[in-house]
Coordinates of C-alpha atoms in Angstrom, one line a residue:
M87 CA 18.2 -7.6 16.4
S88 CA 18.9 -11.2 17.1
G89 CA 20.4 -14.2 15.6
S90 CA 24.0 -14.6 14.5
T91 CA 25.3 -11.8 12.4
T92 CA 28.8 -11.1 11.3
A93 CA 31.0 -8.3 12.7
G94 CA 31.1 -6.7 9.3
A95 CA 27.3 -6.6 9.2
R96 CA 27.2 -5.0 12.6
L97 CA 29.7 -2.4 11.4
R98 CA 27.6 -1.7 8.4
V99 CA 24.5 -1.2 10.5
A100 CA 26.4 1.1 12.9
G101 CA 27.7 3.1 9.9
V102 CA 24.3 3.5 8.4
R103 CA 22.7 4.6 11.6
G104 CA 25.4 7.0 12.4
G105 CA 26.1 8.7 9.1
A106 CA 24.8 10.0 5.8
N107 CA 24.6 6.5 4.3
R108 CA 21.1 6.1 5.6
W109 CA 20.0 8.5 3.0
V110 CA 21.6 6.3 0.3
V111 CA 19.6 3.4 1.9
L112 CA 16.5 5.5 1.5
V113 CA 17.2 6.0 -2.2
V114 CA 17.6 2.2 -2.7
L115 CA 14.4 1.5 -0.8
C116 CA 12.4 4.1 -2.8
V117 CA 13.6 2.7 -6.1
S118 CA 12.5 -0.7 -4.9
L119 CA 9.1 0.6 -4.0
L120 CA 8.9 2.4 -7.4
L121 CA 9.3 -1.0 -9.2
V122 CA 6.4 -2.6 -7.2
A123 CA 4.1 0.5 -7.7
L124 CA 4.8 0.6 -11.4
D125 CA 4.0 -3.0 -12.0
A126 CA 0.6 -2.5 -10.2
T127 CA -0.6 -0.2 -13.0
V128 CA 1.7 -0.5 -16.0
L129 CA -0.2 -3.4 -17.5
H130 CA -3.6 -1.7 -17.6
V131 CA -3.0 0.1 -20.9
A132 CA -1.4 -3.0 -22.4
V133 CA -4.4 -5.2 -21.9
P134 CA -5.8 -4.6 -25.5
A135 CA -2.4 -5.5 -27.0
V136 CA -2.1 -8.6 -24.8
T137 CA -5.7 -9.7 -25.8
A138 CA -4.9 -9.3 -29.5
D139 CA -1.6 -11.2 -29.3
L140 CA -2.3 -14.1 -26.8
R141 CA -6.1 -14.4 -27.4
P142 CA -6.9 -15.2 -23.7
S143 CA -10.4 -16.2 -22.6
G144 CA -12.4 -13.9 -20.3
V145 CA -11.3 -15.9 -17.2
E146 CA -7.7 -15.9 -18.4
L147 CA -7.7 -12.2 -19.0
L148 CA -9.1 -11.6 -15.5
W149 CA -6.3 -13.6 -14.0
I150 CA -3.7 -11.9 -16.1
V151 CA -4.8 -8.6 -14.6
D152 CA -5.5 -9.8 -11.0
A153 CA -2.9 -12.4 -10.3
Y154 CA -0.3 -9.8 -9.3
P155 CA -2.3 -7.8 -6.8
L156 CA -4.0 -10.9 -5.4
V157 CA -0.8 -12.9 -4.7
C158 CA 1.0 -9.8 -3.5
A159 CA -1.7 -9.0 -0.9
A160 CA -2.0 -12.6 0.2
L161 CA 1.7 -13.0 1.0
L162 CA 2.5 -9.7 2.6
I163 CA 2.1 -11.0 6.2
L164 CA 4.0 -14.2 5.4
F165 CA 7.1 -12.4 4.0
G166 CA 6.9 -9.5 6.4
T167 CA 7.1 -11.8 9.4
L168 CA 9.7 -14.0 7.7
G169 CA 11.9 -11.0 7.3
D170 CA 11.7 -10.4 11.0
R171 CA 13.0 -13.9 11.5
I172 CA 15.7 -14.5 8.9
G173 CA 16.6 -11.0 8.0
R174 CA 14.8 -8.2 6.1
R175 CA 17.7 -7.5 3.8
R176 CA 17.9 -11.1 2.8
V177 CA 14.2 -11.3 2.0
L178 CA 14.5 -8.1 0.0
L179 CA 17.4 -9.3 -2.1
I180 CA 15.6 -12.6 -2.8
G181 CA 12.6 -10.5 -3.8
Y182 CA 14.7 -8.6 -6.3
A183 CA 16.0 -11.8 -7.9
L184 CA 12.5 -13.3 -8.2
F185 CA 11.0 -10.0 -9.5
G186 CA 13.7 -9.9 -12.2
A187 CA 13.2 -13.5 -13.3
A188 CA 9.4 -13.2 -13.4
S189 CA 9.7 -9.9 -15.4
A190 CA 11.7 -11.7 -18.0
V191 CA 9.3 -14.6 -18.2
A192 CA 6.3 -12.3 -18.5
A193 CA 7.9 -10.2 -21.3
L194 CA 8.5 -13.4 -23.3
A195 CA 5.3 -15.2 -22.5
D196 CA 3.7 -16.8 -25.6
T197 CA 0.6 -18.2 -23.9
P198 CA -1.9 -16.8 -21.4
L199 CA -1.0 -19.5 -18.8
V200 CA 2.7 -18.5 -18.9
L201 CA 1.8 -14.9 -18.4
I202 CA -0.5 -15.7 -15.5
V203 CA 2.2 -17.7 -13.8
A204 CA 4.7 -14.9 -14.4
R205 CA 2.3 -12.3 -12.9
A206 CA 1.8 -14.5 -9.9
L207 CA 5.6 -14.8 -9.4
L208 CA 5.8 -11.0 -9.7
G209 CA 3.3 -10.8 -6.9
V210 CA 5.5 -13.1 -4.7
G211 CA 8.5 -10.8 -5.4
G212 CA 6.4 -7.7 -4.7
A213 CA 5.3 -9.2 -1.4
M214 CA 8.9 -9.8 -0.4
I215 CA 9.9 -6.2 -1.4
M216 CA 7.1 -4.0 0.0
P217 CA 7.2 -4.8 3.8
A218 CA 11.0 -5.1 3.7
T219 CA 11.4 -1.6 2.5
L220 CA 9.3 -0.2 5.3
S221 CA 10.8 -2.4 8.1
I222 CA 14.4 -1.6 7.0
L223 CA 13.5 2.1 6.9
R224 CA 12.1 1.7 10.4
D225 CA 15.5 0.3 11.6
V226 CA 17.8 2.7 9.7
F227 CA 16.1 5.8 11.0
P228 CA 15.9 5.5 14.8
D229 CA 15.1 9.2 15.2
R230 CA 11.4 9.8 14.7
R231 CA 12.0 13.3 13.2
E232 CA 14.2 11.9 10.4
R233 CA 12.1 8.8 10.0
A234 CA 9.0 11.0 9.4
M235 CA 11.0 12.8 6.6
A236 CA 12.0 9.5 5.1
I237 CA 8.4 8.2 5.2
G238 CA 7.3 11.4 3.4
V239 CA 9.8 10.7 0.6
W240 CA 8.7 7.0 0.5
T241 CA 5.0 7.9 0.2
A242 CA 5.7 10.5 -2.5
V243 CA 7.6 7.8 -4.5
A244 CA 4.6 5.5 -4.2
A245 CA 2.3 8.2 -5.6
I246 CA 4.8 8.8 -8.5
G247 CA 4.9 5.1 -9.3
A248 CA 1.2 4.6 -9.4
A249 CA 0.7 7.6 -11.7
L250 CA 3.7 6.9 -13.9
G251 CA 2.6 3.3 -14.6
P252 CA -0.1 4.0 -17.2
V253 CA 1.8 6.8 -18.9
L254 CA 5.0 4.7 -19.2
G255 CA 3.1 1.6 -20.2
G256 CA 1.2 3.5 -22.9
F257 CA 4.4 4.9 -24.4
L258 CA 6.1 1.5 -24.5
V259 CA 3.1 -0.3 -26.0
E260 CA 2.8 2.4 -28.7
H261 CA 6.5 2.3 -29.6
F262 CA 7.5 -1.3 -29.0
W263 CA 5.3 -4.3 -27.9
W264 CA 3.4 -5.2 -24.8
G265 CA 6.2 -7.3 -23.3
S266 CA 8.4 -4.2 -23.0
V267 CA 6.3 -3.0 -20.0
F268 CA 8.0 -5.9 -18.0
L269 CA 11.5 -5.6 -19.5
I270 CA 11.9 -2.1 -18.0
N271 CA 12.3 -3.8 -14.6
L272 CA 15.5 -5.5 -15.6
P273 CA 17.9 -2.6 -15.8
L274 CA 16.7 -1.2 -12.5
L275 CA 17.0 -4.7 -10.8
A276 CA 20.5 -5.2 -12.3
L277 CA 21.5 -2.0 -10.5
L278 CA 19.5 -2.7 -7.3
L279 CA 20.9 -6.2 -6.6
P280 CA 24.6 -5.3 -6.2
L281 CA 23.8 -1.9 -4.7
G282 CA 21.4 -3.5 -2.2
R283 CA 24.1 -6.0 -1.1
L284 CA 26.5 -3.2 -0.7
V285 CA 24.6 -0.5 1.2
L286 CA 21.5 -2.1 2.8
P287 CA 21.9 -3.2 6.5
E288 CA 20.7 -6.5 7.8
S289 CA 18.2 -6.4 10.6
K290 CA 16.0 -8.9 12.3
G291 CA 13.2 -9.1 15.0
C292 CA 13.3 -11.1 18.1
G293 CA 13.4 -14.5 16.4
D294 CA 12.5 -16.4 19.6
G295 CA 10.9 -19.7 19.1
P296 CA 10.1 -21.5 15.8
W297 CA 8.5 -19.6 12.9
D298 CA 4.8 -20.4 12.7
V299 CA 4.7 -21.9 9.1
L300 CA 1.1 -23.0 9.5
G301 CA 0.0 -19.6 10.8
A302 CA 1.7 -17.9 7.9
L303 CA -0.1 -20.1 5.4
M304 CA -3.4 -19.5 7.2
A305 CA -2.9 -15.8 6.9
A306 CA -2.0 -16.0 3.3
A307 CA -5.0 -18.2 2.4
G308 CA -7.3 -16.0 4.5
V309 CA -6.2 -12.7 2.9
L310 CA -6.3 -14.3 -0.6
G311 CA -9.9 -15.5 -0.1
V312 CA -11.1 -12.1 1.3
V313 CA -9.4 -10.1 -1.4
F314 CA -10.6 -12.4 -4.2
G315 CA -14.2 -12.2 -2.9
V316 CA -14.1 -8.5 -2.6
K317 CA -12.7 -8.2 -6.2
R318 CA -15.5 -10.4 -7.5
L319 CA -18.0 -8.0 -5.8
G320 CA -16.3 -5.1 -7.5
A321 CA -16.6 -6.8 -10.8
G322 CA -20.3 -6.9 -10.4
E323 CA -20.9 -10.4 -9.1
G324 CA -23.8 -10.9 -6.7
P325 CA -22.9 -11.0 -3.0
L326 CA -24.6 -14.4 -2.7
G327 CA -23.0 -16.0 -5.7
P328 CA -20.7 -19.0 -5.0
E329 CA -17.6 -17.3 -6.6
T330 CA -18.1 -14.4 -4.1
L331 CA -19.6 -15.8 -1.0
G332 CA -17.4 -18.9 -0.9
P333 CA -14.0 -17.2 -0.9
L334 CA -15.2 -14.5 1.5
C335 CA -16.5 -16.9 4.1
V336 CA -13.5 -19.2 3.8
G337 CA -11.1 -16.3 3.9
A338 CA -12.8 -14.7 6.9
A339 CA -12.9 -18.0 8.8
L340 CA -9.2 -18.6 8.2
L341 CA -8.3 -15.1 9.4
V342 CA -10.4 -15.6 12.6
L343 CA -8.5 -18.9 13.2
F344 CA -5.2 -17.1 12.5
V345 CA -5.9 -14.5 15.1
R346 CA -6.9 -17.1 17.7
R347 CA -3.8 -19.1 17.0
Q348 CA -1.5 -16.0 17.3
R349 CA -3.1 -15.2 20.7
R350 CA -2.4 -18.7 22.1
R351 CA 1.2 -19.0 20.9
A352 CA 4.1 -18.0 23.1
H353 CA 6.0 -16.8 20.0
P354 CA 3.4 -15.5 17.5
L355 CA 4.0 -14.3 14.0
I356 CA 2.3 -11.0 14.8
D357 CA 1.8 -9.8 18.4
M358 CA -2.0 -9.1 18.4
R359 CA -1.4 -6.9 21.5
M360 CA -0.4 -4.2 19.0
F361 CA -4.0 -3.9 18.1
A362 CA -4.9 -3.1 21.7
R363 CA -2.9 0.1 21.4
P364 CA -5.3 2.7 20.2
T365 CA -2.7 4.5 18.0
F366 CA -1.8 1.4 16.1
S367 CA -5.4 0.1 15.5
V368 CA -6.8 3.5 14.7
S369 CA -3.9 4.1 12.2
V370 CA -4.7 0.8 10.4
G371 CA -8.4 1.7 10.3
C372 CA -7.6 5.1 8.8
I373 CA -5.5 3.5 6.1
V374 CA -8.5 1.2 5.2
L375 CA -11.0 4.0 5.2
A376 CA -8.8 6.3 3.1
M377 CA -8.3 3.7 0.4
L378 CA -11.9 2.5 0.6
A379 CA -13.1 6.1 -0.2
L380 CA -10.5 6.8 -2.9
V381 CA -9.9 3.9 -5.1
G382 CA -13.4 3.2 -6.2
L383 CA -13.9 6.9 -6.7
E384 CA -10.8 7.2 -8.8
L385 CA -12.0 4.4 -11.1
I386 CA -15.3 6.1 -11.6
A387 CA -13.6 9.4 -12.2
V388 CA -11.6 7.9 -15.0
Q389 CA -14.8 6.6 -16.6
Y390 CA -16.3 10.1 -16.2
L391 CA -13.4 11.8 -17.9
Q392 CA -13.3 9.3 -20.8
L393 CA -16.9 8.5 -21.4
V394 CA -18.9 11.6 -20.3
L395 CA -16.4 14.3 -21.2
E396 CA -15.0 12.1 -24.0
L397 CA -11.4 12.9 -23.3
S398 CA -8.6 10.7 -24.8
P399 CA -6.5 8.4 -22.6
L400 CA -3.6 10.9 -22.8
E401 CA -5.9 13.8 -21.9
T402 CA -7.3 11.8 -19.0
G403 CA -3.8 11.1 -17.7
L404 CA -2.9 14.8 -17.9
R405 CA -6.1 15.8 -16.0
L406 CA -5.1 13.4 -13.2
L407 CA -1.5 14.7 -13.0
P408 CA -2.4 17.5 -10.5
L409 CA -3.7 14.9 -8.1
T410 CA -0.3 13.1 -8.3
F411 CA 1.7 16.3 -7.9
A412 CA -0.3 17.4 -4.9
A413 CA 0.2 14.0 -3.3
M414 CA 4.0 14.3 -3.9
A415 CA 3.9 17.7 -2.2
A416 CA 2.0 16.4 0.8
G417 CA 4.5 13.6 1.2
V418 CA 7.6 15.8 1.0
T419 CA 6.1 18.4 3.5
G420 CA 4.5 15.7 5.7
S421 CA 7.3 15.6 8.2
A422 CA 7.2 19.3 9.0
T423 CA 3.4 19.2 9.2
L424 CA 3.4 16.2 11.6
R425 CA 5.9 17.9 13.9
R426 CA 3.9 21.1 13.9
V427 CA 0.3 19.9 14.3
G428 CA 0.7 16.3 15.6
P429 CA -0.8 13.0 14.3
R430 CA -4.4 13.7 15.5
R431 CA -4.8 17.0 13.7
M432 CA -2.8 15.9 10.6
V433 CA -4.8 12.8 9.9
A434 CA -8.2 14.3 10.8
S435 CA -7.6 17.5 8.7
G436 CA -6.4 15.3 5.8
F437 CA -9.7 13.4 5.9
V438 CA -11.7 16.6 6.2
L439 CA -9.8 18.2 3.3
T440 CA -10.3 15.1 1.1
A441 CA -14.1 15.1 2.0
G442 CA -14.3 18.8 1.0
A443 CA -12.6 18.0 -2.3
V444 CA -15.0 15.2 -3.0
L445 CA -18.0 17.4 -2.2
L446 CA -16.6 20.1 -4.5
L447 CA -16.5 17.5 -7.3
V448 CA -20.3 17.0 -7.0
L449 CA -20.5 20.2 -9.1
M450 CA -19.2 18.2 -12.1
G451 CA -21.9 17.7 -14.7
Q452 CA -22.4 16.9 -18.3
H453 CA -20.0 19.6 -19.5
D454 CA -16.2 20.0 -18.9
R455 CA -15.1 22.4 -16.2
P456 CA -11.3 22.2 -16.1
G457 CA -10.8 24.7 -13.3
L458 CA -13.2 22.9 -11.0
L459 CA -11.7 19.5 -11.8
T460 CA -8.1 20.7 -11.3
T461 CA -8.9 22.3 -8.0
G462 CA -10.8 19.2 -6.8
F463 CA -8.0 16.9 -7.8
V464 CA -5.3 19.0 -6.1
L465 CA -7.2 19.1 -2.8
L466 CA -8.0 15.4 -3.1
G467 CA -4.4 14.4 -3.7
F468 CA -3.0 16.6 -1.0
G469 CA -5.6 15.6 1.6
L470 CA -5.4 11.9 0.9
Q471 CA -1.6 11.8 1.0
T472 CA -1.6 13.8 4.2
T473 CA -3.9 11.3 5.8
L474 CA -1.9 8.3 4.6
F475 CA 1.4 9.8 5.7
G476 CA 0.2 10.5 9.2
A477 CA -1.5 7.1 9.5
Y478 CA 1.5 5.1 8.2
E479 CA 4.0 7.1 10.4
S480 CA 1.9 6.7 13.5
M481 CA 1.4 2.9 12.9
L482 CA 5.0 2.1 12.3
S483 CA 6.3 4.3 15.1
E484 CA 3.8 2.6 17.5
A485 CA 5.0 -0.9 16.6
P486 CA 8.0 -2.4 18.5
A487 CA 11.2 -2.4 16.5
D488 CA 11.4 -6.2 16.5
Q489 CA 7.9 -6.4 15.0
A490 CA 8.6 -3.8 12.2
G491 CA 8.2 -6.4 9.4
G492 CA 4.9 -7.6 10.7
A493 CA 3.6 -4.1 11.2
A494 CA 4.6 -3.0 7.7
A495 CA 2.9 -6.1 6.3
I496 CA -0.3 -5.2 8.3
G497 CA -0.2 -1.7 6.9
E498 CA 0.3 -2.8 3.3
T499 CA -2.4 -5.5 3.6
S500 CA -4.8 -2.9 5.0
Y501 CA -4.0 -0.7 2.0
Q502 CA -4.8 -3.6 -0.4
L503 CA -8.0 -4.6 1.4
G504 CA -9.2 -1.0 1.6
A505 CA -8.6 -0.6 -2.2
G506 CA -10.5 -3.8 -3.0
M507 CA -13.4 -2.9 -0.7
G508 CA -13.6 0.6 -2.1
I509 CA -14.0 -0.7 -5.7
A510 CA -16.6 -3.2 -4.5
L511 CA -18.6 -0.7 -2.3
L512 CA -18.5 2.4 -4.4
G513 CA -18.9 0.4 -7.6
S514 CA -22.0 -1.2 -6.1
V515 CA -23.5 2.2 -5.1
M516 CA -22.8 3.5 -8.6
N517 CA -24.5 0.5 -10.3
A518 CA -27.5 0.7 -7.9
V519 CA -28.1 4.2 -9.0
Y520 CA -27.1 3.9 -12.7
A521 CA -28.8 0.7 -13.8
P522 CA -32.5 1.2 -12.9
A523 CA -32.9 4.4 -15.0
L524 CA -32.0 2.5 -18.2
T525 CA -34.5 -0.3 -18.0
S526 CA -37.5 1.9 -19.1
V527 CA -36.1 4.4 -21.6
R528 CA -38.9 5.5 -24.0
G529 CA -38.6 3.9 -27.4
V530 CA -35.8 1.6 -26.4
P531 CA -36.4 -2.2 -26.3
A532 CA -36.3 -3.8 -22.9
S533 CA -33.4 -6.1 -23.9
A534 CA -31.3 -3.2 -25.1
G535 CA -32.0 -1.2 -21.9
S536 CA -31.0 -4.3 -19.8
A537 CA -27.7 -4.6 -21.8
A538 CA -27.0 -0.9 -21.5
S539 CA -27.4 -1.1 -17.7
D540 CA -24.1 -3.0 -17.3
S541 CA -21.9 0.0 -17.8
L542 CA -21.8 3.3 -19.6
G543 CA -19.4 1.9 -22.2
E544 CA -21.8 -0.9 -22.9
A545 CA -24.6 1.6 -23.2
Y546 CA -22.8 3.6 -25.8
E547 CA -22.2 0.4 -27.9
V548 CA -25.9 -0.6 -27.6
A549 CA -26.9 3.0 -28.6
A550 CA -24.6 2.9 -31.6
R551 CA -26.2 -0.4 -32.7
L552 CA -29.7 1.0 -32.3
G553 CA -29.1 4.2 -34.1
G554 CA -31.7 6.9 -34.8
P555 CA -33.8 8.6 -32.1
A556 CA -33.9 5.4 -29.9
G557 CA -30.1 5.2 -29.8
E558 CA -29.8 8.9 -29.1
S559 CA -32.3 8.6 -26.3
L560 CA -30.5 5.7 -24.7
R561 CA -27.2 7.5 -25.0
T562 CA -28.6 10.7 -23.3
A563 CA -30.3 8.7 -20.6
A564 CA -27.1 6.7 -19.8
R565 CA -25.0 9.9 -19.5
H566 CA -27.5 11.5 -17.2
S567 CA -27.8 8.4 -15.1
F568 CA -24.1 8.0 -14.9
V569 CA -23.6 11.6 -13.7
H570 CA -26.4 11.1 -11.1
G571 CA -24.8 7.9 -9.9
L572 CA -21.4 9.7 -9.7
H573 CA -22.9 12.4 -7.5
V574 CA -24.4 9.8 -5.1
T575 CA -21.1 7.9 -5.0
L576 CA -19.3 11.2 -4.1
F577 CA -21.7 11.8 -1.2
V578 CA -21.1 8.2 0.1
S579 CA -17.3 8.6 -0.3
A580 CA -17.4 11.9 1.6
G581 CA -19.4 10.2 4.5
L582 CA -16.7 7.5 4.7
L583 CA -14.0 10.2 4.8
L584 CA -15.7 12.1 7.6
L585 CA -16.1 8.9 9.5
G586 CA -12.3 8.5 9.2
A587 CA -11.8 12.0 10.6
L588 CA -13.8 11.1 13.7
A589 CA -11.7 7.9 14.1
A590 CA -8.5 10.0 13.8
L591 CA -9.5 11.9 17.0
R592 CA -8.2 8.9 19.0
L593 CA -4.7 9.4 17.7
P594 CA -2.1 11.2 19.9
R595 CA -2.3 14.9 20.0
I596 CA 1.4 15.5 19.6
M597 CA 4.3 13.8 17.9
E598 CA 6.4 12.6 20.8
C599 CA 10.1 12.3 20.1
P600 CA 13.1 11.8 22.4
P601 CA 15.6 14.7 22.6
P602 CA 18.5 14.5 20.2
E603 CA 20.9 13.7 23.0
A604 CA 18.8 10.7 24.1
T605 CA 18.7 9.4 20.5
E606 CA 22.5 9.7 20.2
A607 CA 23.0 8.0 23.5
T608 CA 20.7 5.2 22.4
S609 CA 22.6 4.7 19.1
E610 CA 26.0 4.7 20.9
A611 CA 24.8 2.2 23.5
T612 CA 23.4 -0.1 20.9
E613 CA 26.7 0.0 18.8
A614 CA 28.7 -0.6 22.0
T615 CA 26.5 -3.6 22.8
E616 CA 26.8 -5.1 19.3
A617 CA 30.6 -4.5 19.2
R618 CA 31.0 -6.3 22.6
E619 CA 28.9 -9.2 21.4
A620 CA 31.0 -9.4 18.2
R621 CA 34.2 -9.6 20.3
E622 CA 32.6 -12.3 22.5
E623 CA 31.5 -14.4 19.5
A624 CA 34.9 -14.0 17.8
S625 CA 36.8 -15.1 21.0
G626 CA 34.2 -17.8 22.0
E627 CA 33.8 -16.2 25.4
A628 CA 30.6 -16.2 27.3
P629 CA 29.4 -13.3 29.4
E630 CA 30.9 -13.2 32.9
S631 CA 29.1 -15.1 35.6
G632 CA 26.1 -13.2 36.9
E633 CA 26.2 -10.8 33.9
A634 CA 23.0 -10.9 31.8
R635 CA 23.6 -10.6 28.1
P636 CA 21.6 -7.7 26.8
S637 CA 18.9 -8.6 24.3
R638 CA 19.6 -7.4 20.8
T639 CA 15.9 -7.2 20.2
Q640 CA 15.5 -4.2 22.5
E641 CA 17.6 -1.2 22.1
P642 CA 18.2 0.9 25.2
R643 CA 15.4 3.4 25.7
P644 CA 16.0 7.0 26.2
P645 CA 15.1 8.4 29.7
Q646 CA 11.4 8.9 30.1
P647 CA 9.7 11.2 32.7
R648 CA 7.8 9.4 35.4
R649 CA 4.1 9.1 34.7
A650 CA 1.1 7.2 36.0
P651 CA 1.0 3.6 34.7
T652 CA -1.9 4.0 32.3
A653 CA -2.8 2.7 28.9
A654 CA -2.1 6.1 27.5
R655 CA 1.4 6.0 28.8
E656 CA 2.0 2.7 27.1
S657 CA 0.8 4.1 23.8
S658 CA 2.9 7.2 24.0
E659 CA 6.0 5.3 25.0
A660 CA 5.6 3.0 22.1
A661 CA 5.5 6.0 19.8
V662 CA 9.1 6.9 20.9
P663 CA 10.8 4.0 19.1
A664 CA 14.3 2.8 19.9
G665 CA 15.0 2.1 16.5
R666 CA 11.3 2.9 10.8
G667 CA 8.1 4.3 6.2
S668 CA 2.7 2.0 0.2
R669 CA 1.7 3.5 -4.0

């Protein structure tokens, strides 16, 4: 850590690292993540109520839903690297305050524009909170064994938040009004702000040189353009349309310029040399592939449950609960699994298990098979969470401690990009299979068939308007076509997952950790260095002549056995950190 910090702050950091307080810190960080994960999904069930009350246009409704994830994804790198410079705890506390204020504005919004602005501000607050939780966790748990356990809890909480959002939102909308889905944030934030100031340690990265403001803005604009373009693809826009192609090209160009700028700077926002480490780059790629295969598939599965099996929203949520519980179990047991089998086998087996679950779900058809669905969802949740846990842990452990904020931001951005690309890719596959079969249904006018080809829900509405044998024929054809498209989409998803399993073979075979004695010696040496610097700053004395002041950005490394100076050695040493855990 660098920069001027008070002696009290140093004592707080030493106390957190050396005692049970770090588990209290983990609780605060997990509650913080729960807030962000809830807000990503809690509004979905409130959209009909928002539409009836505020009467937004189609474009306004799109921005009400998308402003939060778009802004959050765009600013992750900016605030992740800013936390490395000015203090991760400071950025997190500011994020709390902004998240609370934006929640109050959103709950009381009386026009679509006010709600859109409030959702965008929630995205800014979320972008401050998400990478800060991971980077503080990286700093508070210097021992990799304990850090793996903490990451397991962190990922389990993310799964809980994503699943709890629609259920909690539906309950609040049914019993109160749509603004209550935002007001639930305020009691938690009223607790988190003072508790965070009290128990969270401050930590920073190297902080050498000026913060690259232009580079941070380039990264934000680039990610925003790419994510927006991908979302337009997922919404059914043509790839060559100006609203899709323009943002994609501009965003990609800005990201290329951002990477070139970071490589040239002496003090970059993100050290691009991290991507030269196979463990780091492969872990990021595995996160993208896992989310790419899952999110679009999950969206289609919800449509299958509601429109093909004709389950109610509550019944649909209950059918998906086994997936959430399995993901929680994988997160809690992930640390033990990682120590036993190592990153390579853990991530690869998670991908293979998820692919097997996806192929099992191909057996779904026109009729309900609860046992098959439950088994498939359990395997899917456990396999996917196993993959994400191993990838996140390997990525963050491979990154230098002073780059923890940037590394966390890269991981969260990869998660968001993978999710957006999954909706776009698998949604496009689904539409390519589903739509052609409805253009030539016997007895159905061509115009009706064309309208029905937009979605299964639209097909049901068209069939209801037609009525009679023609309507029944259209409804039956749409159901069959949707199930066929689902099967093809499942095969594509399984192929992506198996590709991820092959990529995971480049991860380290074992989870390398320093012996407990070395970790204790590291912590004691770090605390002694910080205490000595605190005494020097308090007395105004400089280090003795000829004595080099130790850098606070680099904690003393535990002894390492002598090895040949190879790239593999650099990768394995980086996975034994001196000082680390997103939805």
